[in-house]
Coordinates of C-alpha atoms in Angstrom, one line a residue:
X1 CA 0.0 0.0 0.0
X2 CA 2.6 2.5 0.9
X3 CA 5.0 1.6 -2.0
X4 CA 1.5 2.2 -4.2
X5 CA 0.4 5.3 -2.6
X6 CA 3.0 7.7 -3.9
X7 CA 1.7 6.4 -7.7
X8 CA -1.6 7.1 -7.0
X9 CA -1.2 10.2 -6.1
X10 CA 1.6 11.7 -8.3
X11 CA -0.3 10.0 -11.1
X12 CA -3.3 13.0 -11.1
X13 CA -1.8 16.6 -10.8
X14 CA -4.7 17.5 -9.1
X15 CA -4.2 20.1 -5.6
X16 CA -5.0 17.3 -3.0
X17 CA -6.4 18.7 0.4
X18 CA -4.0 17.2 3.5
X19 CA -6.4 17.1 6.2
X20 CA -4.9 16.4 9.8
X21 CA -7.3 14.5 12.2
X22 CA -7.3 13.3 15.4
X23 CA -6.7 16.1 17.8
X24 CA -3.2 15.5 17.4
X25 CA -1.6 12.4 17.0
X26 CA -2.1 10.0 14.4
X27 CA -4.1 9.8 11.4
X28 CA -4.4 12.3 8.1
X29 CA -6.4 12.0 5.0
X30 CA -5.6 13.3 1.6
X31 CA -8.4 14.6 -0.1
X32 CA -8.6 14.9 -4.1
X33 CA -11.1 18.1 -4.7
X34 CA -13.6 17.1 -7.4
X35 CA -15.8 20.4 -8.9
X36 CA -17.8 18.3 -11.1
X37 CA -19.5 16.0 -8.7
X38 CA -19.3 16.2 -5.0
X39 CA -16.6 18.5 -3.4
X40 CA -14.9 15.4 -1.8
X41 CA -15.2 12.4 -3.8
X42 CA -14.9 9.4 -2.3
X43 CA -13.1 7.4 -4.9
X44 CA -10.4 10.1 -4.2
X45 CA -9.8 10.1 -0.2
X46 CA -6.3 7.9 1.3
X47 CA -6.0 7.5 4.5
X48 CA -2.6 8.1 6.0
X49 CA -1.0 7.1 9.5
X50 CA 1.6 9.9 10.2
X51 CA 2.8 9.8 14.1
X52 CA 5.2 12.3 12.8
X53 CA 2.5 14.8 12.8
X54 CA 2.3 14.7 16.4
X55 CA 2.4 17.9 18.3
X56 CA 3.4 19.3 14.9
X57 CA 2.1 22.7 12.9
X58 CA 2.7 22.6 9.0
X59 CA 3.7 25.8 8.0
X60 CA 4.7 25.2 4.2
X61 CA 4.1 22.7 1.4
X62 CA 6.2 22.8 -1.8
X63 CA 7.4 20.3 -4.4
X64 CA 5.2 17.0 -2.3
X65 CA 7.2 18.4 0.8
X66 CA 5.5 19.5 4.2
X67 CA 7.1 21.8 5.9
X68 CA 6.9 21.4 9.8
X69 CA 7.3 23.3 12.9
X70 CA 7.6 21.6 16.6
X71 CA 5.3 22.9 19.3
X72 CA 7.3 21.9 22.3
X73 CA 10.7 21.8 20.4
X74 CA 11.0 24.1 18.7
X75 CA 12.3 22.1 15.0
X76 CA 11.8 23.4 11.6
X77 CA 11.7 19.9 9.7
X78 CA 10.5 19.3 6.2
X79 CA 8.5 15.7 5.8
X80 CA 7.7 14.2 2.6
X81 CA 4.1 12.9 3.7
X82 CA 4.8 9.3 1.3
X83 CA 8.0 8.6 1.7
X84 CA 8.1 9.7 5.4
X85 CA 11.6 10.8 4.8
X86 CA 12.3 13.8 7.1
X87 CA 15.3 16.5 6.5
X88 CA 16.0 19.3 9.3
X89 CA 15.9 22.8 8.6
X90 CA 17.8 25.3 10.9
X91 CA 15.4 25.5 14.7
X92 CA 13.2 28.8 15.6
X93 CA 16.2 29.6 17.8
X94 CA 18.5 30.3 15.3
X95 CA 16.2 32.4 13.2
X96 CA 17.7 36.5 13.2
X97 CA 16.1 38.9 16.4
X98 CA 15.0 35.3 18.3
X99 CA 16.3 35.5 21.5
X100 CA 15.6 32.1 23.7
X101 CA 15.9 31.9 27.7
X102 CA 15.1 28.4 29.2
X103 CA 11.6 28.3 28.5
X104 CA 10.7 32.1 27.2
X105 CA 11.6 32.8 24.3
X106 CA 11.7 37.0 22.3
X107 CA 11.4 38.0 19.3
X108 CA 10.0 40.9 17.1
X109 CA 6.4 41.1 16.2
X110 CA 4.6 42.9 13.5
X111 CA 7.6 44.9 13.0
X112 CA 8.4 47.8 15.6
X113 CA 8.3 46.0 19.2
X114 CA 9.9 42.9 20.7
X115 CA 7.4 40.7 22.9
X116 CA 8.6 37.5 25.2
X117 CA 6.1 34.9 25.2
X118 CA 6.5 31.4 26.4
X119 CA 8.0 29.0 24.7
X120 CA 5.6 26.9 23.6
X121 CA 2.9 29.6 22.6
X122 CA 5.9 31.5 20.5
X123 CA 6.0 28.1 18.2
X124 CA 3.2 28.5 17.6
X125 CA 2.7 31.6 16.4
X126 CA 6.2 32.7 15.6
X127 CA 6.1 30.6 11.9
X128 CA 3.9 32.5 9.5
X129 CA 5.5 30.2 6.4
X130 CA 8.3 28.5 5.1
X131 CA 8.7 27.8 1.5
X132 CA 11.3 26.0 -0.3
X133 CA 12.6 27.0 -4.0
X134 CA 13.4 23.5 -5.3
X135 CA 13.5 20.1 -4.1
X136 CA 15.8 19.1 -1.3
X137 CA 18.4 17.4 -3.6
X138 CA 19.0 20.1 -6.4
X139 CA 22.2 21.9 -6.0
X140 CA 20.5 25.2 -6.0
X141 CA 18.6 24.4 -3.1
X142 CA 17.0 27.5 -0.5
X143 CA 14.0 27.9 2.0
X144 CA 12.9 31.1 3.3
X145 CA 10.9 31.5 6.3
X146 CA 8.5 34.5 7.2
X147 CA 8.5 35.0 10.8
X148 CA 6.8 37.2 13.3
X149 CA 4.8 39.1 10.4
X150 CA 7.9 41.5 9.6
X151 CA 11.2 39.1 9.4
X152 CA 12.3 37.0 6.7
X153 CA 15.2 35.0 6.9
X154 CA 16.9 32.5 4.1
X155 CA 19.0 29.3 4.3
X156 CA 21.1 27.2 2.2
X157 CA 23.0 24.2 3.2
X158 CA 26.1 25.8 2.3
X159 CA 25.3 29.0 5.5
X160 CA 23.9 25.9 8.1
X161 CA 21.6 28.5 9.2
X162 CA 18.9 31.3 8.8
X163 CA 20.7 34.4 7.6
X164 CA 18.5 37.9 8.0
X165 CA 17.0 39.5 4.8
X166 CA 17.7 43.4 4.9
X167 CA 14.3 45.7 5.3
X168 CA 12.7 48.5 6.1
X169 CA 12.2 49.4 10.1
X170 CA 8.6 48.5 10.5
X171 CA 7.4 45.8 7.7
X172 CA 3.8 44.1 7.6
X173 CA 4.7 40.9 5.2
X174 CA 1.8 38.6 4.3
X175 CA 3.5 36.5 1.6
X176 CA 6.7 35.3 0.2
X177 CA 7.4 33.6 -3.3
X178 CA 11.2 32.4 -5.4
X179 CA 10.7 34.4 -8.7
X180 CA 13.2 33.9 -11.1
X181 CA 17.0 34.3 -9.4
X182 CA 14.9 36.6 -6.5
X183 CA 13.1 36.2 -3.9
X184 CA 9.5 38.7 -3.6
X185 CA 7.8 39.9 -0.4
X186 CA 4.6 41.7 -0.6
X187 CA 3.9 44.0 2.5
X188 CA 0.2 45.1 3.8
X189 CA 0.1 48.1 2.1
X190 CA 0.9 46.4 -1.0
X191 CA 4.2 47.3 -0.8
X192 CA 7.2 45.1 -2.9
X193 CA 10.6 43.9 -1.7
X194 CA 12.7 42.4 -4.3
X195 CA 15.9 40.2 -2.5
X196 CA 18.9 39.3 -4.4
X197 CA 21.1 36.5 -2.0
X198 CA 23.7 36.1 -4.9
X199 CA 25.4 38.7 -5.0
X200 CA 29.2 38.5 -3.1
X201 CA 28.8 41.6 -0.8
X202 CA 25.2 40.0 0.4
X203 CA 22.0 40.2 0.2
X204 CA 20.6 43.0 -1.4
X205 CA 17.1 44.5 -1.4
X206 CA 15.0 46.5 -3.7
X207 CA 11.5 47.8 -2.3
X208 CA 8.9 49.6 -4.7
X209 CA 5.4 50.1 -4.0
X210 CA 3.2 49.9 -8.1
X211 CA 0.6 51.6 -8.3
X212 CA -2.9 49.8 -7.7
X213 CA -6.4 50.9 -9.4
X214 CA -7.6 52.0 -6.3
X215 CA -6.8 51.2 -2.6
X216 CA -6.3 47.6 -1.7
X217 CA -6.3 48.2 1.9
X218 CA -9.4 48.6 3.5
X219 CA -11.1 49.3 7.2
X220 CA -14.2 47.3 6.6
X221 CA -12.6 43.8 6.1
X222 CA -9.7 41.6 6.8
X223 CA -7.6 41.4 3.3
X224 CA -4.5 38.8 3.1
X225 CA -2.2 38.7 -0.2
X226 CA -0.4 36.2 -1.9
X227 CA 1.9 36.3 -4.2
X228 CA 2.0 34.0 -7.4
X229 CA 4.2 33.8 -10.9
X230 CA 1.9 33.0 -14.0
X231 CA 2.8 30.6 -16.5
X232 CA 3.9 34.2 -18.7
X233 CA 6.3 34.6 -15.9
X234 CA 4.8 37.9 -14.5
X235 CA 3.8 38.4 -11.0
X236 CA 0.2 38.1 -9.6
X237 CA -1.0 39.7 -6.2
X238 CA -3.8 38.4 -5.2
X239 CA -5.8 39.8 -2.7
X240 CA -8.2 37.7 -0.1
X241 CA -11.2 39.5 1.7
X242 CA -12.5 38.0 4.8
X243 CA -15.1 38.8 7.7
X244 CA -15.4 37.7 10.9
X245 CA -18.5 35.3 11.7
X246 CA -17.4 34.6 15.3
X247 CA -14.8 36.6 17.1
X248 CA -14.9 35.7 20.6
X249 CA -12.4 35.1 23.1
X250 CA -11.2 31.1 22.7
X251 CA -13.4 31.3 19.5
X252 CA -12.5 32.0 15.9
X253 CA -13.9 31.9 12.4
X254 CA -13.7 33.5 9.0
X255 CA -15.6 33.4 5.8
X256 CA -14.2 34.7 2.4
X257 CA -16.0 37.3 0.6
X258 CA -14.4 37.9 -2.9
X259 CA -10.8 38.1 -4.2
X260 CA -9.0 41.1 -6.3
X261 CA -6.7 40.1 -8.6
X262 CA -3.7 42.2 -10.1
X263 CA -0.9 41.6 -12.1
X264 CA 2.5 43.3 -12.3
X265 CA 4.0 42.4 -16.2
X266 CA 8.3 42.7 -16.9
X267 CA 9.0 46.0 -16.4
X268 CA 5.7 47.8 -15.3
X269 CA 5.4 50.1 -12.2
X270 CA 1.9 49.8 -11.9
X271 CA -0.5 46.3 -10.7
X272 CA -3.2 46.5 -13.2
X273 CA -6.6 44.3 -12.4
X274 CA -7.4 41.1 -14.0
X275 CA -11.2 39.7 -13.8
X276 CA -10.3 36.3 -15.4
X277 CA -7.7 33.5 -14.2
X278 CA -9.0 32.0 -18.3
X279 CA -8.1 28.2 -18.2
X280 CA -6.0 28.5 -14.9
X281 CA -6.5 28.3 -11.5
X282 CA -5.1 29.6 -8.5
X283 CA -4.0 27.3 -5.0
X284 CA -3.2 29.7 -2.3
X285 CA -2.8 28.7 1.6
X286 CA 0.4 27.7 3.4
X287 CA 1.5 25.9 0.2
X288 CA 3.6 27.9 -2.1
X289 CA 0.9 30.1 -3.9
X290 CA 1.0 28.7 -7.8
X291 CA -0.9 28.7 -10.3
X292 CA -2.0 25.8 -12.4
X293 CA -3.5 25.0 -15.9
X294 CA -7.1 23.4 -15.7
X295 CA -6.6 21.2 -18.6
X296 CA -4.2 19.0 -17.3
X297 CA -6.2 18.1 -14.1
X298 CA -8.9 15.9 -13.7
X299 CA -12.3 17.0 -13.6
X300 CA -11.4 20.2 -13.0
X301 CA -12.7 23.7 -14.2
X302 CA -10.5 27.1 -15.0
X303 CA -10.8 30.8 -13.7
X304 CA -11.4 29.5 -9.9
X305 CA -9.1 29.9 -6.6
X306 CA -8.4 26.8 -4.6
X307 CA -7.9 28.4 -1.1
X308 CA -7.1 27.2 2.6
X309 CA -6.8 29.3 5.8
X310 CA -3.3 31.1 6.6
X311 CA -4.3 33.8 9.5
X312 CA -1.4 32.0 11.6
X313 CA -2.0 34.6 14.7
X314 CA -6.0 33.8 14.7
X315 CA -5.6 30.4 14.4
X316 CA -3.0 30.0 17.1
X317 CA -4.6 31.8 20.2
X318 CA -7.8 30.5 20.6
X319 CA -8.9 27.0 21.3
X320 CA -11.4 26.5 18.8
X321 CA -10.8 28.1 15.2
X322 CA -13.1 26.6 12.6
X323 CA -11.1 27.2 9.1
X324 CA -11.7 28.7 6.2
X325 CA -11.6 26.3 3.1
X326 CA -13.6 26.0 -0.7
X327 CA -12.8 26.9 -4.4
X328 CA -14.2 30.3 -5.3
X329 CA -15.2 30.8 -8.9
X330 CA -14.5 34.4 -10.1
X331 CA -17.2 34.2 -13.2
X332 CA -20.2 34.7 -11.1
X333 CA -18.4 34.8 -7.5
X334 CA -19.9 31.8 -6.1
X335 CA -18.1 30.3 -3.3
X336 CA -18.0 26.7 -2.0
X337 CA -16.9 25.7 1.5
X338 CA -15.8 22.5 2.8
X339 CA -15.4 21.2 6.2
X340 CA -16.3 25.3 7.7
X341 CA -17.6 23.1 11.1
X342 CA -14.3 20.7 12.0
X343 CA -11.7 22.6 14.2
X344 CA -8.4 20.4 13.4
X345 CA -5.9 20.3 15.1
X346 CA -3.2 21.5 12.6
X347 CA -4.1 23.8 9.8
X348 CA -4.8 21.9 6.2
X349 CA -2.8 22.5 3.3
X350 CA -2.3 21.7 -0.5
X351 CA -0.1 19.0 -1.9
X352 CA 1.0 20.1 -4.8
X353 CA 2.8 17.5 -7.4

């Protein structure tokens, strides 16, 4: 079954939906999301026994690799969910401005003040996402972690740990992505940071801020951004609108309202809007935000987001936090939710082949 497994599911390039049950320990299910017929076919769920998940947050998933944090240790590992192979990353405690003390741990937190938290509460906030810009064996081989909402930090095996990313003093970052030889950060404010790690003098930075059509920052919602490169290479920003439903003090949930897309072409200054993804869709979350062409996955439609829930602060100080999951369709901005009622234990993500 486990020798099987892996060609079962690398076989459809479908997103599959990892969905951690159990309360913690155990038992996950991989969920192939059908548009056609039912949301969750079936014919399309494997179940899979991973004690490795145990007291663990994911916090990335690129190239078929999870990325994982510890709660109570404090590890940044990456898993491959099939193989069950595991690789170590560089710990929380040797991320930049994390400063540990037996069991408290500091560290700077939406950009202008340091808090101290305990140790175990830090892990689990601290993460916002890790992504990686290759598979673990090619030479080239990076990961880059957003931390604390306004740090970003970037290792190769060659450095054995997180090196610091140079920026502004007080940065709100929602969203990393590997684009071309650089590495982009979108702020808040819609703001742009553009990080060369090549060069011999060190990492250098670039930050712009394109114009938009109108303000994407509002007062009336909660907006997240991602960041994506199309199959054109040029750069996508797309922007997530949530409400609150229930916002109560060891009780949490959201609801997505619409998404704004804009895109930033080779040598523009300006994000213009886009009201058609065409024969693509979009898979946003704590995977690596990608997009994908709808004709070569099963049963699958174009111009429609694939989404999971990434508010890492929400989700991590209350006990119950019901996540926001479903494919929205941007023809006629219908939404449909899955699973809005479970409160899991871990956040789910996208597997993406």
């Amino acid at each position: 079954w486990n020798f099987n497994l892996p060609k079962i599911l690398n076989g459809n390039k479908a997103p599959w939906l990892l969905l951690p049950i159990g309360g913690g320990v155990a038992t996950n299910e991989a969920f192939k999301v059908d548009t056609h017929k039912e949301i969750l076919e079936e014919k399309g769920i494997y179940h899979l026994t991973l004690p490795e998940l145990q007291y663990q947050l994911i916090r990335g998933s690129c190239y078929g690799w999870l990325i994982i944090v510890s709660m109570y240790e404090g590890t940044i590992r990456m898993l491959n969910p099939l193989t069950k192979v595991f690789l170590d990353l560089p710990p929380i405690s040797d991320l930049p401005d994390v400063i540990h003390n037996e069991d408290q741990c500091s560290f700077y937190f939406h950009g202008h003040y340091m808090i101290t938290e305990k140790t175990i509460l830090a892990n689990k906030f601290l993460i916002w996402k890790v992504i990686i810009n290759s598979a673990p064996d090619d030479i080239n081989f990076m990961a880059v972690a957003l931390y604390g909402s306004s740090r970003l930090a970037f290792y190769k095996p060659s450095n054995k740990r997180w090196l610091k990313l140079p920026t502004r003093a007080r940065p709100y970052f929602q969203d990393v992505i590997f684009f071309q030889r650089w590495i982009f950060a979108i702020e808040y404010d819609g703001q742009l940071y553009r990080f060369d790690t090549m060069t011999k003098a060190g990492p250098m930075v670039t930050i712009f801020k394109p114009s938009t059509p109108f303000d994407t920052v509002t007062t009336k919602d909660i907006n997240q951004k991602y960041l994506i490169v199309t199959a054109d290479r040029s750069l996508l920003m797309v922007v997530r609108h949530l409400i609150n439903l229930i916002c109560e003090e060891e009780e949490r949930s959201y609801k997505t309202t619409k998404f704004d897309i804009y895109e930033l072409k080779e040598n523009s200054n300006a994000w213009s809007r886009i009201s058609s993804l065409g024969n693509y869709i979009l898979v946003i979350g704590f995977n690596a935000s990608v997009q994908m062409f709808a004709g070569n996955l099963l049963n699958s439609k174009g111009n429609q987001i694939y989404f999971t829930d990434s508010l890492v602060e929400e989700q991590s100080l209350v006990e119950t936090y019901y996540h926001n999951i479903g494919i929205f369709n941007l023809k006629d901005g219908s939404c449909q939710e899955v699973l809005s009622d479970v409160n899991f234990f871990c956040p789910p993500v996208w597997i993406l082949p």
